[in-house]
Coordinates of C-alpha atoms in Angstrom, one line a residue:
X1 CA -27.4 -6.7 -23.5
X2 CA -25.4 -3.9 -21.8
X3 CA -21.8 -3.2 -23.0
X4 CA -19.0 -2.5 -20.6
X5 CA -17.3 0.8 -20.2
X6 CA -13.8 0.9 -21.7
X7 CA -11.1 3.1 -20.1
X8 CA -10.2 6.2 -22.0
X9 CA -6.9 5.9 -23.9
X10 CA -4.3 8.4 -25.2
X11 CA -1.8 7.7 -27.9
X12 CA 1.5 9.3 -28.7
X13 CA 4.4 8.1 -30.9
X14 CA 4.1 5.2 -33.4
X15 CA 6.5 2.3 -32.8
X16 CA 8.1 -0.3 -35.1
X17 CA 9.9 -3.3 -33.6
X18 CA 11.8 -4.7 -36.6
X19 CA 13.3 -8.2 -36.1
X20 CA 15.9 -9.1 -38.6
X21 CA 18.0 -12.2 -39.3
X22 CA 21.4 -12.1 -40.8
X23 CA 21.9 -14.0 -44.1
X24 CA 24.9 -15.9 -42.8
X25 CA 25.3 -18.1 -45.9
X26 CA 25.4 -15.0 -48.1
X27 CA 27.8 -13.3 -45.7
X28 CA 30.1 -16.3 -45.8
X29 CA 30.3 -16.1 -49.6
X30 CA 31.0 -12.4 -49.5
X31 CA 34.7 -11.5 -50.4
X32 CA 36.6 -9.9 -47.6
X33 CA 37.3 -6.8 -49.7
X34 CA 33.5 -6.3 -50.0
X35 CA 32.6 -6.9 -46.4
X36 CA 34.2 -3.7 -45.1
X37 CA 32.4 -1.6 -47.6
X38 CA 29.0 -3.3 -46.8
X39 CA 29.5 -2.8 -43.1
X40 CA 30.5 0.8 -43.5
X41 CA 27.3 1.4 -45.5
X42 CA 25.1 -0.5 -42.9
X43 CA 26.7 1.5 -40.1
X44 CA 26.1 4.8 -41.9
X45 CA 22.4 3.9 -42.4
X46 CA 21.9 3.0 -38.7
X47 CA 23.8 6.1 -37.6
X48 CA 21.4 8.3 -39.7
X49 CA 18.4 6.4 -38.3
X50 CA 19.5 7.1 -34.7
X51 CA 20.1 10.8 -35.5
X52 CA 16.6 12.1 -35.5
X53 CA 15.0 15.3 -34.2
X54 CA 11.6 13.7 -33.7
X55 CA 11.5 10.4 -31.9
X56 CA 14.2 7.8 -31.2
X57 CA 15.7 4.6 -32.4
X58 CA 17.8 1.9 -30.8
X59 CA 19.6 -1.3 -32.0
X60 CA 19.9 -4.6 -30.2
X61 CA 21.3 -8.0 -30.8
X62 CA 18.8 -10.8 -30.1
X63 CA 19.8 -13.8 -28.0
X64 CA 18.2 -17.0 -29.3
X65 CA 15.0 -16.9 -31.3
X66 CA 15.1 -16.6 -35.1
X67 CA 16.2 -13.0 -35.2
X68 CA 19.8 -11.7 -34.9
X69 CA 18.9 -8.0 -34.6
X70 CA 16.1 -5.8 -33.3
X71 CA 15.7 -2.2 -34.4
X72 CA 13.2 -0.2 -32.4
X73 CA 11.9 3.0 -33.9
X74 CA 9.6 5.7 -32.3
X75 CA 8.3 8.4 -34.6
X76 CA 5.5 11.0 -34.5
X77 CA 3.6 9.7 -37.6
X78 CA 2.9 6.5 -39.6
X79 CA 4.5 8.3 -42.6
X80 CA 7.7 8.5 -40.6
X81 CA 7.6 4.8 -39.7
X82 CA 6.6 3.8 -43.2
X83 CA 9.6 5.7 -44.7
X84 CA 12.0 4.1 -42.2
X85 CA 10.6 0.7 -43.0
X86 CA 11.1 1.0 -46.7
X87 CA 14.5 2.7 -46.3
X88 CA 15.7 -0.2 -44.3
X89 CA 14.6 -2.7 -46.9
X90 CA 16.4 -0.8 -49.6
X91 CA 19.6 -0.2 -47.6
X92 CA 22.7 -2.3 -47.5
X93 CA 21.5 -3.5 -44.0
X94 CA 18.3 -4.7 -45.7
X95 CA 20.3 -6.7 -48.2
X96 CA 22.4 -8.3 -45.5
X97 CA 19.4 -9.3 -43.4
X98 CA 15.9 -10.7 -43.7
X99 CA 12.9 -9.6 -41.7
X100 CA 11.6 -12.5 -39.6
X101 CA 9.1 -10.5 -37.5
X102 CA 7.8 -7.1 -36.8
X103 CA 5.3 -5.3 -34.5
X104 CA 3.6 -2.0 -35.4
X105 CA 1.9 -0.2 -32.6
X106 CA 1.5 3.2 -30.9
X107 CA 2.6 4.3 -27.4
X108 CA -0.4 4.3 -25.1
X109 CA -1.6 5.4 -21.8
X110 CA -4.9 4.4 -20.3
X111 CA -6.4 4.0 -16.9
X112 CA -9.2 4.2 -14.5
X113 CA -9.2 7.6 -12.7
X114 CA -10.7 11.1 -13.3
X115 CA -7.3 12.6 -12.6
X116 CA -5.6 10.8 -15.4
X117 CA -8.4 11.7 -17.8
X118 CA -8.1 15.4 -16.8
X119 CA -4.4 15.2 -17.7
X120 CA -5.3 13.9 -21.2
X121 CA -7.8 16.7 -21.6
X122 CA -5.1 19.2 -20.6
X123 CA -6.7 20.2 -17.3
X124 CA -4.6 18.0 -14.9
X125 CA -1.8 19.2 -12.7
X126 CA 1.8 19.4 -13.8
X127 CA 2.8 16.2 -12.1
X128 CA 0.3 13.9 -13.7
X129 CA 0.6 15.8 -17.0
X130 CA 4.4 15.2 -17.1
X131 CA 3.9 11.6 -16.3
X132 CA 1.4 11.0 -19.1
X133 CA 3.6 12.8 -21.5
X134 CA 6.5 10.6 -20.5
X135 CA 4.5 7.5 -21.3
X136 CA 3.3 8.8 -24.7
X137 CA 6.7 10.3 -25.7
X138 CA 9.2 8.1 -23.9
X139 CA 12.9 8.2 -23.9
X140 CA 14.6 4.8 -24.7
X141 CA 16.9 4.1 -21.7
X142 CA 20.5 3.3 -22.0
X143 CA 20.0 -0.1 -20.3
X144 CA 22.0 -3.2 -21.4
X145 CA 19.1 -5.5 -21.9
X146 CA 15.7 -5.3 -23.6
X147 CA 12.8 -7.8 -23.5
X148 CA 9.9 -7.6 -25.9
X149 CA 6.7 -9.6 -26.0
X150 CA 3.2 -9.2 -27.3
X151 CA 0.1 -9.9 -25.2
X152 CA -3.7 -10.0 -25.1
X153 CA -6.4 -10.0 -22.5
X154 CA -8.2 -13.3 -22.3
X155 CA -11.7 -13.6 -23.8
X156 CA -12.7 -17.1 -22.7
X157 CA -16.3 -17.7 -21.7
X158 CA -15.4 -18.1 -18.1
X159 CA -12.5 -15.6 -18.0
X160 CA -13.4 -12.7 -20.2
X161 CA -11.5 -9.5 -19.3
X162 CA -13.7 -7.4 -21.5
X163 CA -16.9 -8.6 -19.8
X164 CA -15.7 -7.5 -16.3
X165 CA -17.3 -4.4 -14.8
X166 CA -15.2 -1.3 -15.0
X167 CA -14.6 -1.2 -11.2
X168 CA -13.4 -4.8 -11.1
X169 CA -10.9 -4.2 -13.9
X170 CA -9.7 -1.1 -12.0
X171 CA -9.1 -3.1 -8.9
X172 CA -7.2 -5.7 -10.8
X173 CA -5.0 -3.0 -12.3
X174 CA -4.3 -1.5 -9.0
X175 CA -3.3 -4.8 -7.4
X176 CA -1.1 -5.7 -10.4
X177 CA 0.6 -2.3 -10.2
X178 CA 1.6 -3.1 -6.6
X179 CA 4.0 -5.7 -7.9
X180 CA 5.5 -3.5 -10.5
X181 CA 6.2 -0.7 -8.0
X182 CA 8.8 -2.9 -6.3
X183 CA 11.0 -2.8 -9.4
X184 CA 11.3 1.0 -9.9
X185 CA 14.8 2.0 -10.8
X186 CA 15.5 -1.6 -12.0
X187 CA 13.1 -2.2 -14.9
X188 CA 11.8 0.4 -17.3
X189 CA 8.7 -0.3 -19.4
X190 CA 7.1 1.0 -22.5
X191 CA 3.5 -0.1 -23.4
X192 CA 2.4 0.2 -27.0
X193 CA -1.1 -0.5 -28.2
X194 CA -1.8 -2.5 -31.3
X195 CA -5.6 -3.2 -31.3
X196 CA -6.5 -3.0 -35.0
X197 CA -2.8 -3.0 -36.0
X198 CA -1.7 -6.5 -35.2
X199 CA -2.8 -10.0 -34.2
X200 CA -2.0 -9.1 -30.6
X201 CA -3.4 -6.2 -28.6
X202 CA -0.4 -4.8 -26.9
X203 CA 3.4 -4.8 -27.1
X204 CA 5.5 -4.7 -23.9
X205 CA 9.1 -3.6 -24.0
X206 CA 11.1 -3.9 -20.9
X207 CA 14.6 -2.5 -20.3
X208 CA 17.0 -3.5 -17.5
X209 CA 20.7 -3.6 -16.8
X210 CA 20.3 -6.9 -14.9
X211 CA 18.2 -9.3 -16.9
X212 CA 17.2 -11.2 -13.8
X213 CA 15.3 -8.2 -12.6
X214 CA 12.9 -8.7 -15.6
X215 CA 12.6 -12.4 -14.7
X216 CA 11.9 -11.6 -11.1
X217 CA 9.3 -9.0 -12.0
X218 CA 7.4 -11.2 -14.5
X219 CA 7.6 -14.3 -12.3
X220 CA 6.0 -12.5 -9.5
X221 CA 3.4 -11.1 -11.8
X222 CA 2.5 -14.6 -12.9
X223 CA 0.8 -15.2 -9.6
X224 CA -1.4 -12.1 -9.8
X225 CA -5.0 -12.7 -11.0
X226 CA -4.8 -10.1 -13.7
X227 CA -2.1 -12.3 -15.3
X228 CA -3.0 -15.8 -14.1
X229 CA -6.7 -15.5 -15.1
X230 CA -6.8 -12.9 -17.9
X231 CA -3.5 -12.6 -19.7
X232 CA -2.3 -14.4 -22.9
X233 CA 1.3 -14.0 -24.2
X234 CA 3.1 -14.3 -27.5
X235 CA 6.8 -15.1 -28.0
X236 CA 9.5 -13.4 -26.0
X237 CA 12.6 -11.8 -27.5
X238 CA 15.7 -10.9 -25.4
X239 CA 18.4 -8.7 -26.6
X240 CA 21.5 -6.5 -25.7
X241 CA 21.9 -2.9 -26.7
X242 CA 24.6 -2.1 -29.3
X243 CA 25.7 0.9 -31.3
X244 CA 26.2 1.0 -35.2
X245 CA 29.9 0.8 -34.5
X246 CA 29.4 -2.7 -33.1
X247 CA 28.2 -4.1 -36.4
X248 CA 31.6 -5.5 -37.5
X249 CA 31.7 -7.5 -34.2
X250 CA 28.1 -8.7 -34.7
X251 CA 28.9 -10.1 -38.2
X252 CA 32.3 -11.5 -37.0
X253 CA 30.6 -13.3 -34.2
X254 CA 32.8 -11.6 -31.6
X255 CA 31.8 -10.8 -28.1
X256 CA 30.4 -7.3 -27.6
X257 CA 31.3 -5.6 -24.4
X258 CA 28.6 -4.4 -22.1
X259 CA 28.0 -0.7 -21.5
X260 CA 30.3 -0.6 -18.6
X261 CA 33.2 -2.0 -20.7
X262 CA 33.1 -0.3 -24.1
X263 CA 29.9 1.5 -24.3
X264 CA 27.8 -1.1 -25.9
X265 CA 24.6 -1.2 -24.0
X266 CA 22.2 -4.0 -24.2
X267 CA 18.8 -5.0 -25.0
X268 CA 17.2 -8.1 -24.0
X269 CA 13.7 -9.2 -24.7
X270 CA 12.3 -11.0 -21.8
X271 CA 8.8 -12.0 -21.2
X272 CA 6.1 -11.3 -18.8
X273 CA 4.4 -14.5 -19.0
X274 CA 6.1 -16.8 -21.3
X275 CA 2.9 -18.3 -22.2
X276 CA 1.6 -19.5 -25.4
X277 CA -0.1 -17.5 -28.1
X278 CA 2.3 -18.0 -30.8
X279 CA 1.9 -15.5 -33.5
X280 CA 4.7 -13.6 -35.0
X281 CA 6.5 -11.0 -32.9
X282 CA 3.6 -8.6 -32.5
X283 CA 1.9 -8.4 -29.2
X284 CA 0.4 -5.7 -27.3
X285 CA 0.1 -5.7 -23.6
X286 CA -3.0 -4.3 -22.0
X287 CA -0.7 -2.9 -19.5
X288 CA 0.7 -0.1 -17.5
X289 CA 4.3 0.4 -16.4
X290 CA 6.1 -2.2 -14.6
X291 CA 8.2 -1.1 -11.7
X292 CA 8.2 0.6 -8.4
X293 CA 8.5 3.9 -7.0
X294 CA 8.3 7.3 -8.6
X295 CA 11.0 7.9 -11.0
X296 CA 11.7 10.6 -13.5
X297 CA 10.5 8.7 -16.5
X298 CA 7.2 7.4 -17.7
X299 CA 7.9 3.8 -17.9
X300 CA 9.7 2.4 -15.1
X301 CA 8.1 -0.8 -14.1
X302 CA 5.0 0.2 -12.4
X303 CA 7.3 2.3 -10.5
X304 CA 5.9 5.7 -11.1
X305 CA 2.9 7.6 -10.3
X306 CA 0.6 7.7 -13.3
X307 CA -2.0 5.8 -15.3
X308 CA -2.2 2.3 -16.4
X309 CA -3.3 0.3 -19.3
X310 CA -5.5 -2.8 -19.2
X311 CA -2.6 -4.9 -20.1
X312 CA -0.1 -4.9 -17.3
X313 CA -1.6 -3.1 -14.4
X314 CA -1.7 0.3 -13.0
X315 CA 1.4 2.3 -12.4
X316 CA 2.2 3.5 -9.1
X317 CA 0.0 6.4 -9.3
X318 CA -2.1 9.0 -9.1
X319 CA -3.6 6.7 -11.6
X320 CA -5.2 7.7 -14.7
X321 CA -6.9 7.3 -18.0
X322 CA -6.2 8.9 -21.3
X323 CA -8.1 10.2 -24.2
X324 CA -6.8 12.3 -27.0
X325 CA -3.4 13.2 -28.4
X326 CA -1.7 16.1 -26.8
X327 CA -0.4 18.5 -29.4
X328 CA 3.0 17.8 -30.8
X329 CA 6.0 20.1 -30.4
X330 CA 8.7 20.6 -32.9
X331 CA 10.6 17.5 -31.9
X332 CA 7.6 15.2 -32.0
X333 CA 7.0 15.5 -28.3
X334 CA 4.0 17.5 -27.0
X335 CA 4.4 20.9 -25.6
X336 CA 5.1 19.6 -22.1
X337 CA 5.0 21.5 -18.9
X338 CA 8.2 22.7 -17.4
X339 CA 10.3 20.2 -15.4
X340 CA 9.0 20.5 -11.8
X341 CA 12.6 20.4 -10.6
X342 CA 13.1 23.8 -12.2
X343 CA 10.8 25.3 -9.6
X344 CA 12.8 23.8 -6.7
X345 CA 16.2 25.3 -5.9
X346 CA 19.1 22.8 -5.4
X347 CA 21.0 23.0 -2.2
X348 CA 24.0 21.3 -0.7
X349 CA 22.7 21.8 2.8
X350 CA 19.3 20.1 2.8
X351 CA 20.0 18.5 6.2
X352 CA 19.9 21.9 7.8
X353 CA 16.4 22.3 6.6
X354 CA 15.4 18.9 8.0
X355 CA 16.9 19.8 11.4
X356 CA 15.1 23.1 11.5
X357 CA 11.8 21.4 10.9
X358 CA 12.5 18.5 13.1
X359 CA 12.7 15.7 10.5
X360 CA 15.3 13.1 11.0
X361 CA 17.5 12.5 8.0
X362 CA 17.0 9.1 6.3
X363 CA 19.2 6.5 8.0
X364 CA 20.6 5.2 4.7
X365 CA 20.8 8.5 2.8
X366 CA 18.7 9.5 -0.2
X367 CA 17.2 12.6 -1.8
X368 CA 15.0 15.2 0.0
X369 CA 12.4 17.7 -1.2
X370 CA 11.6 20.6 1.2
X371 CA 8.7 22.5 -0.5
X372 CA 7.4 25.8 0.8
X373 CA 3.6 26.2 1.3
X374 CA 1.4 29.2 1.7
X375 CA -1.4 27.1 3.3
X376 CA -1.6 26.4 6.9
X377 CA -0.1 23.0 7.9
X378 CA -3.3 21.6 9.2
X379 CA -5.0 22.4 5.9
X380 CA -2.3 20.6 4.0
X381 CA -2.4 17.4 6.1
X382 CA -5.4 15.7 4.3
X383 CA -4.0 16.4 0.8
X384 CA -0.5 15.2 1.8
X385 CA -1.9 12.2 3.6
X386 CA -3.7 11.1 0.3
X387 CA -0.4 11.4 -1.6
X388 CA 1.6 9.7 1.2
X389 CA -0.6 6.6 1.1
X390 CA 0.1 6.4 -2.6
X391 CA 3.8 7.0 -2.2
X392 CA 4.0 4.4 0.5
X393 CA 3.4 1.7 -2.2
X394 CA 7.0 2.4 -3.4
X395 CA 10.0 1.0 -1.7
X396 CA 11.8 4.1 -2.8
X397 CA 9.6 6.3 -0.6
X398 CA 11.2 7.0 2.8
X399 CA 8.6 9.4 4.2
X400 CA 6.5 12.6 3.5
X401 CA 5.6 15.1 6.2
X402 CA 4.0 18.5 6.7
X403 CA 6.0 20.6 9.2
X404 CA 5.6 24.1 10.5
X405 CA 8.3 26.2 12.3
X406 CA 8.6 29.9 12.9
X407 CA 5.4 30.7 11.0
X408 CA 6.7 28.8 7.9
X409 CA 5.1 25.6 6.5
X410 CA 7.0 23.0 4.6
X411 CA 6.1 19.7 2.9
X412 CA 9.1 17.5 3.3
X413 CA 9.4 14.3 1.2
X414 CA 12.3 11.9 1.4
X415 CA 13.2 9.3 -1.3
X416 CA 16.0 6.8 -1.7
X417 CA 17.2 8.4 -5.0
X418 CA 16.9 11.7 -7.0
X419 CA 15.0 10.0 -9.9
X420 CA 12.2 8.9 -7.5
X421 CA 12.0 12.4 -6.0
X422 CA 11.8 13.9 -9.5
X423 CA 8.4 12.4 -10.2
X424 CA 7.1 12.9 -6.7
X425 CA 8.0 16.6 -7.0
X426 CA 5.4 17.1 -9.8
X427 CA 2.6 15.6 -7.7
X428 CA 3.6 17.6 -4.6
X429 CA 3.7 20.9 -6.6
X430 CA 0.2 20.2 -7.7
X431 CA -1.0 20.7 -4.1
X432 CA -2.8 24.0 -3.5
X433 CA -0.4 26.5 -1.9
X434 CA 2.8 24.6 -2.5
X435 CA 5.2 26.9 -4.4
X436 CA 8.7 25.6 -4.9
X437 CA 11.3 25.2 -2.1
X438 CA 14.7 23.5 -2.0
X439 CA 16.0 20.0 -2.8
X440 CA 19.2 18.0 -2.4
X441 CA 20.9 14.7 -1.6
X442 CA 21.6 13.6 1.9
X443 CA 24.3 11.2 3.1
X444 CA 23.5 8.1 5.1
X445 CA 23.2 8.4 8.9
X446 CA 22.8 6.0 11.7
X447 CA 19.7 6.9 13.6
X448 CA 20.2 10.5 12.6
X449 CA 23.5 10.6 14.5
X450 CA 27.2 10.1 13.7
X451 CA 30.7 9.9 15.2
X452 CA 30.1 7.5 18.1
X453 CA 33.3 7.6 20.0
X454 CA 35.4 4.6 21.0
X455 CA 36.5 5.2 24.7
X456 CA 38.0 1.8 25.1
X457 CA 37.6 0.5 28.7
X458 CA 36.0 3.7 30.2
X459 CA 32.4 3.6 31.4
X460 CA 31.7 6.8 29.4
X461 CA 29.5 7.3 26.4
X462 CA 30.2 9.8 23.6
X463 CA 28.8 10.9 20.2
X464 CA 28.1 13.9 18.0
X465 CA 24.5 14.7 17.2
X466 CA 23.7 14.8 13.4
X467 CA 24.1 18.4 12.0
X468 CA 25.4 19.7 15.3
X469 CA 28.7 21.3 16.2
X470 CA 29.2 19.7 19.6
X471 CA 30.3 16.3 20.9
X472 CA 28.4 14.9 23.9
X473 CA 30.1 12.8 26.7
X474 CA 27.7 11.1 29.1
X475 CA 28.4 9.2 32.3
X476 CA 25.5 7.4 34.1
X477 CA 25.7 7.0 37.8
X478 CA 23.9 5.4 40.7
X479 CA 25.1 8.3 43.0
X480 CA 22.8 11.1 44.3
X481 CA 22.7 14.0 41.8
X482 CA 23.9 16.4 44.5
X483 CA 27.0 14.2 45.1
X484 CA 27.7 14.3 41.4
X485 CA 27.4 18.1 41.3
X486 CA 29.8 18.4 44.3
X487 CA 32.3 16.1 42.6
X488 CA 32.1 18.2 39.4
X489 CA 33.2 21.3 41.3
X490 CA 36.6 19.8 41.6
X491 CA 36.8 19.4 37.8
X492 CA 37.3 22.9 36.1
X493 CA 35.8 21.8 32.8
X494 CA 34.7 25.4 32.1
X495 CA 38.4 26.5 32.0
X496 CA 39.2 24.1 29.2
X497 CA 39.2 25.1 25.5
X498 CA 36.2 23.7 23.6
X499 CA 33.9 23.3 26.6
X500 CA 30.2 24.4 26.1
X501 CA 28.3 23.2 29.2
X502 CA 28.1 20.4 31.7
X503 CA 24.8 19.3 33.2
X504 CA 23.7 16.9 35.9
X505 CA 20.4 15.0 35.3
X506 CA 18.3 12.8 37.6
X507 CA 16.1 9.9 36.4
X508 CA 12.4 10.6 36.4
X509 CA 10.8 8.1 38.8
X510 CA 14.1 6.3 39.5
X511 CA 17.4 6.4 41.4
X512 CA 19.9 6.9 38.6
X513 CA 21.6 10.1 37.5
X514 CA 23.8 11.3 34.6
X515 CA 26.4 13.9 33.7
X516 CA 26.3 15.3 30.2
X517 CA 29.1 17.5 29.0
X518 CA 29.3 19.2 25.6
X519 CA 32.5 20.0 23.7
X520 CA 33.5 21.4 20.3
X521 CA 35.4 18.3 19.3
X522 CA 35.9 14.7 20.4
X523 CA 39.6 15.4 21.1
X524 CA 38.6 18.1 23.5
X525 CA 36.0 15.9 25.2
X526 CA 38.3 12.9 25.3
X527 CA 40.6 14.9 27.6
X528 CA 38.0 14.8 30.4
X529 CA 36.7 11.3 29.9
X530 CA 39.0 9.9 32.6
X531 CA 37.5 12.5 35.0
X532 CA 34.0 11.4 34.2
X533 CA 34.9 7.8 34.7
X534 CA 36.1 8.6 38.2
X535 CA 32.9 10.2 39.3
X536 CA 31.1 8.5 42.2
X537 CA 28.8 5.5 41.4
X538 CA 29.4 5.5 37.6
X539 CA 27.5 2.6 36.0
X540 CA 29.5 -0.1 34.2
X541 CA 29.0 -0.4 30.5
X542 CA 27.7 -3.9 29.7
X543 CA 30.1 -6.2 27.9
X544 CA 27.6 -7.9 25.6
X545 CA 27.3 -4.9 23.3
X546 CA 24.3 -2.8 22.6
X547 CA 23.2 0.4 21.1
X548 CA 22.4 3.4 23.3
X549 CA 20.5 6.5 22.0
X550 CA 20.5 9.9 23.6
X551 CA 17.4 11.9 22.7
X552 CA 17.8 15.4 24.0
X553 CA 14.7 17.7 24.3
X554 CA 14.1 21.1 25.8
X555 CA 10.4 21.4 26.5
X556 CA 8.2 24.6 26.7
X557 CA 7.4 25.2 30.4
X558 CA 3.6 25.0 29.9
X559 CA 3.9 21.6 28.3
X560 CA 6.4 20.0 30.8
X561 CA 3.9 17.8 32.6
X562 CA 2.3 16.8 29.2
X563 CA 5.8 15.8 27.9
X564 CA 6.5 13.6 30.9
X565 CA 3.1 11.9 30.6
X566 CA 3.7 11.2 26.9
X567 CA 7.1 9.7 27.7
X568 CA 5.4 7.2 30.0
X569 CA 2.9 6.3 27.3
X570 CA 5.7 5.9 24.7
X571 CA 7.6 3.8 27.2
X572 CA 4.8 1.3 27.1
X573 CA 5.1 1.1 23.3
X574 CA 8.8 0.7 23.5
X575 CA 8.6 -2.1 25.9
X576 CA 6.8 -4.2 23.3
X577 CA 9.3 -3.5 20.5
X578 CA 11.8 -6.2 19.5
X579 CA 15.3 -5.4 20.7
X580 CA 14.3 -2.8 23.3
X581 CA 16.1 -3.1 26.7
X582 CA 15.1 0.0 28.6
X583 CA 14.5 3.7 28.2
X584 CA 14.9 6.3 31.0
X585 CA 13.8 9.9 31.1
X586 CA 16.5 12.1 32.6
X587 CA 15.7 15.6 33.9
X588 CA 18.1 18.5 34.4
X589 CA 18.4 19.1 38.2
X590 CA 18.7 22.8 37.6
X591 CA 16.0 23.2 34.8
X592 CA 13.2 20.7 34.6
X593 CA 12.4 21.7 31.0
X594 CA 15.7 20.3 29.9
X595 CA 15.5 16.6 29.4
X596 CA 17.1 13.7 27.6
X597 CA 16.0 10.1 27.1
X598 CA 18.5 7.3 27.5
X599 CA 17.2 4.5 25.2
X600 CA 19.0 1.2 25.1
X601 CA 18.7 -1.5 22.4
X602 CA 20.2 -4.9 21.8
X603 CA 21.4 -4.0 18.4
X604 CA 21.6 -1.1 15.9
X605 CA 18.9 -2.5 13.5
X606 CA 16.4 -2.6 16.3
X607 CA 17.2 1.0 17.3
X608 CA 16.8 2.1 13.7
X609 CA 13.5 0.3 13.3
X610 CA 12.3 2.3 16.3
X611 CA 13.3 5.5 14.4
X612 CA 11.4 4.4 11.3
X613 CA 8.3 3.4 13.3
X614 CA 5.0 5.2 12.9
X615 CA 4.9 5.5 16.7
X616 CA 8.1 7.5 16.7
X617 CA 7.0 9.7 13.7
X618 CA 3.7 10.5 15.5
X619 CA 5.6 11.4 18.7
X620 CA 8.0 13.6 16.8
X621 CA 5.1 15.3 15.1
X622 CA 3.4 15.9 18.4
X623 CA 6.7 17.1 19.9
X624 CA 6.9 20.1 17.5
X625 CA 4.0 21.7 19.4
X626 CA 5.7 21.3 22.8
X627 CA 9.4 21.6 22.3
X628 CA 11.2 24.9 22.8
X629 CA 14.0 24.2 20.3
X630 CA 15.3 21.5 17.9
X631 CA 15.9 18.1 19.4
X632 CA 19.3 16.4 19.4
X633 CA 19.5 12.7 18.7
X634 CA 22.8 11.0 19.1
X635 CA 24.2 7.4 19.2
X636 CA 26.1 7.2 22.5
X637 CA 27.2 3.6 22.2
X638 CA 27.1 1.2 19.3
X639 CA 28.7 -2.3 19.0
X640 CA 29.2 -1.7 15.3

């Protein structure tokens, strides 16, 4: 009979989850004068345990269950774990408590891809290598709650995980990871392997500030076939993070403040599938990280690119498999590659880069990478497209693009938070020809525009394009463009301070016209709003409220007809979008390469959805080849 192919695994630090119960009867009989001394000694022991150059330790109170405390140790060798175990038993803390459960395991990474296996062998790129290292040598997060549970893969005759073909297991892991990716930034996970160590195969440790995030994650995973058909679970432990200084409050039965109050974190052990398998606290989860979206750390709930283990499902990925131990550094961690962020210069003006390369800033803000590339933009597209499809699994991913301007190529990747961008940077820097760049936060915008003016009862629109130094006032009119031009001769705008230019536009294929006047500041522009409102045939602004977008484009002369034809095609797409009222192409009467699109929507969200749409992205990408300069996008009217 043929045997199945197992995924390669890599191991890192050894882990001990030590569950202890306080001897409450003995404590009640202890004289008050003795209690302070015992607590001081117990605090000193725990403080020493937390102060380590190689590995980490953390302490949690346990809510419910038979245990009162959980001490988690991560160390490079079994000798280190063994010494800690015996030292605890001999310490004052050991005399005040009894061990009720324990779980011995080793941090593990495994998976189902050649790229991950290359990282284990030391031949992978920096991004995947950093991710693997973070899984094998994790940092315990400062989250309030911890949840721990052991698990196995089912070996029933009709549902035997280990009898599935490699490809089928890989597909299960990928699907399972899709769920976890939704929780990136909310739930952090550590998977430790215990096959041959314990009655269970894996241990799953989850950290979160909001315990209901763990519940939501595990509840959703229950419906995934890799869990519903192939997973078995042991007991669940839930706890809150504490410090050694909190021990007196623990033994006094006092309330311990959360991290935001007095610095006590929390650890709560929740469960993935609170299902049966009742052995003692050891369980190992055939799993990967649970979470969503790239993040700087190797264990955020399926939320990072990386490998997976059979237990929980693949992480967000570039997935992977693992094999041997990377070499250890002096602090117990391997000699890891440099932080990818060190290769990318921080800037406070990342929006200027976006404007230069024609990428609209994320509407709700976020963090942006703008990486330089030696390769031609067209050569990068396929490689970036592969990563983009991977990144799109994460809610934290806002868009990744290849852009060229002035002979320079950039890979621009937008994320909702810096932590997500941190992990993505490693994968992007692995691409051939990508060599650093700039990075920085970006504030929220509304359809890439700000400062919509309130002109009360006037039939005049106003707004300031994002990252621009002018304010635009617009009046739409049913009058002939020549009549508008004649009327403007009586308005000496050019003599006023702050004036840039005033232009008359006619509607392509229609009878409307518009006057657009640009000013330094809204106060300057406001002084001429009355004059615009008195122009002949000015259209009334509807009373029912809507969002109007002004999309200003200057087209290269040779592409003018192509631009107009594309607008007509895009107009057909817009007509089918929810919330779209109308869009008109307006053309400068004195320069037919100078245009703007008046696009009207029933509400802000519908307009923003248009900006986020693939159709708009494709149009913007095409526009880079035909536009003579950077576009201006401005909200001209907004009921909000």
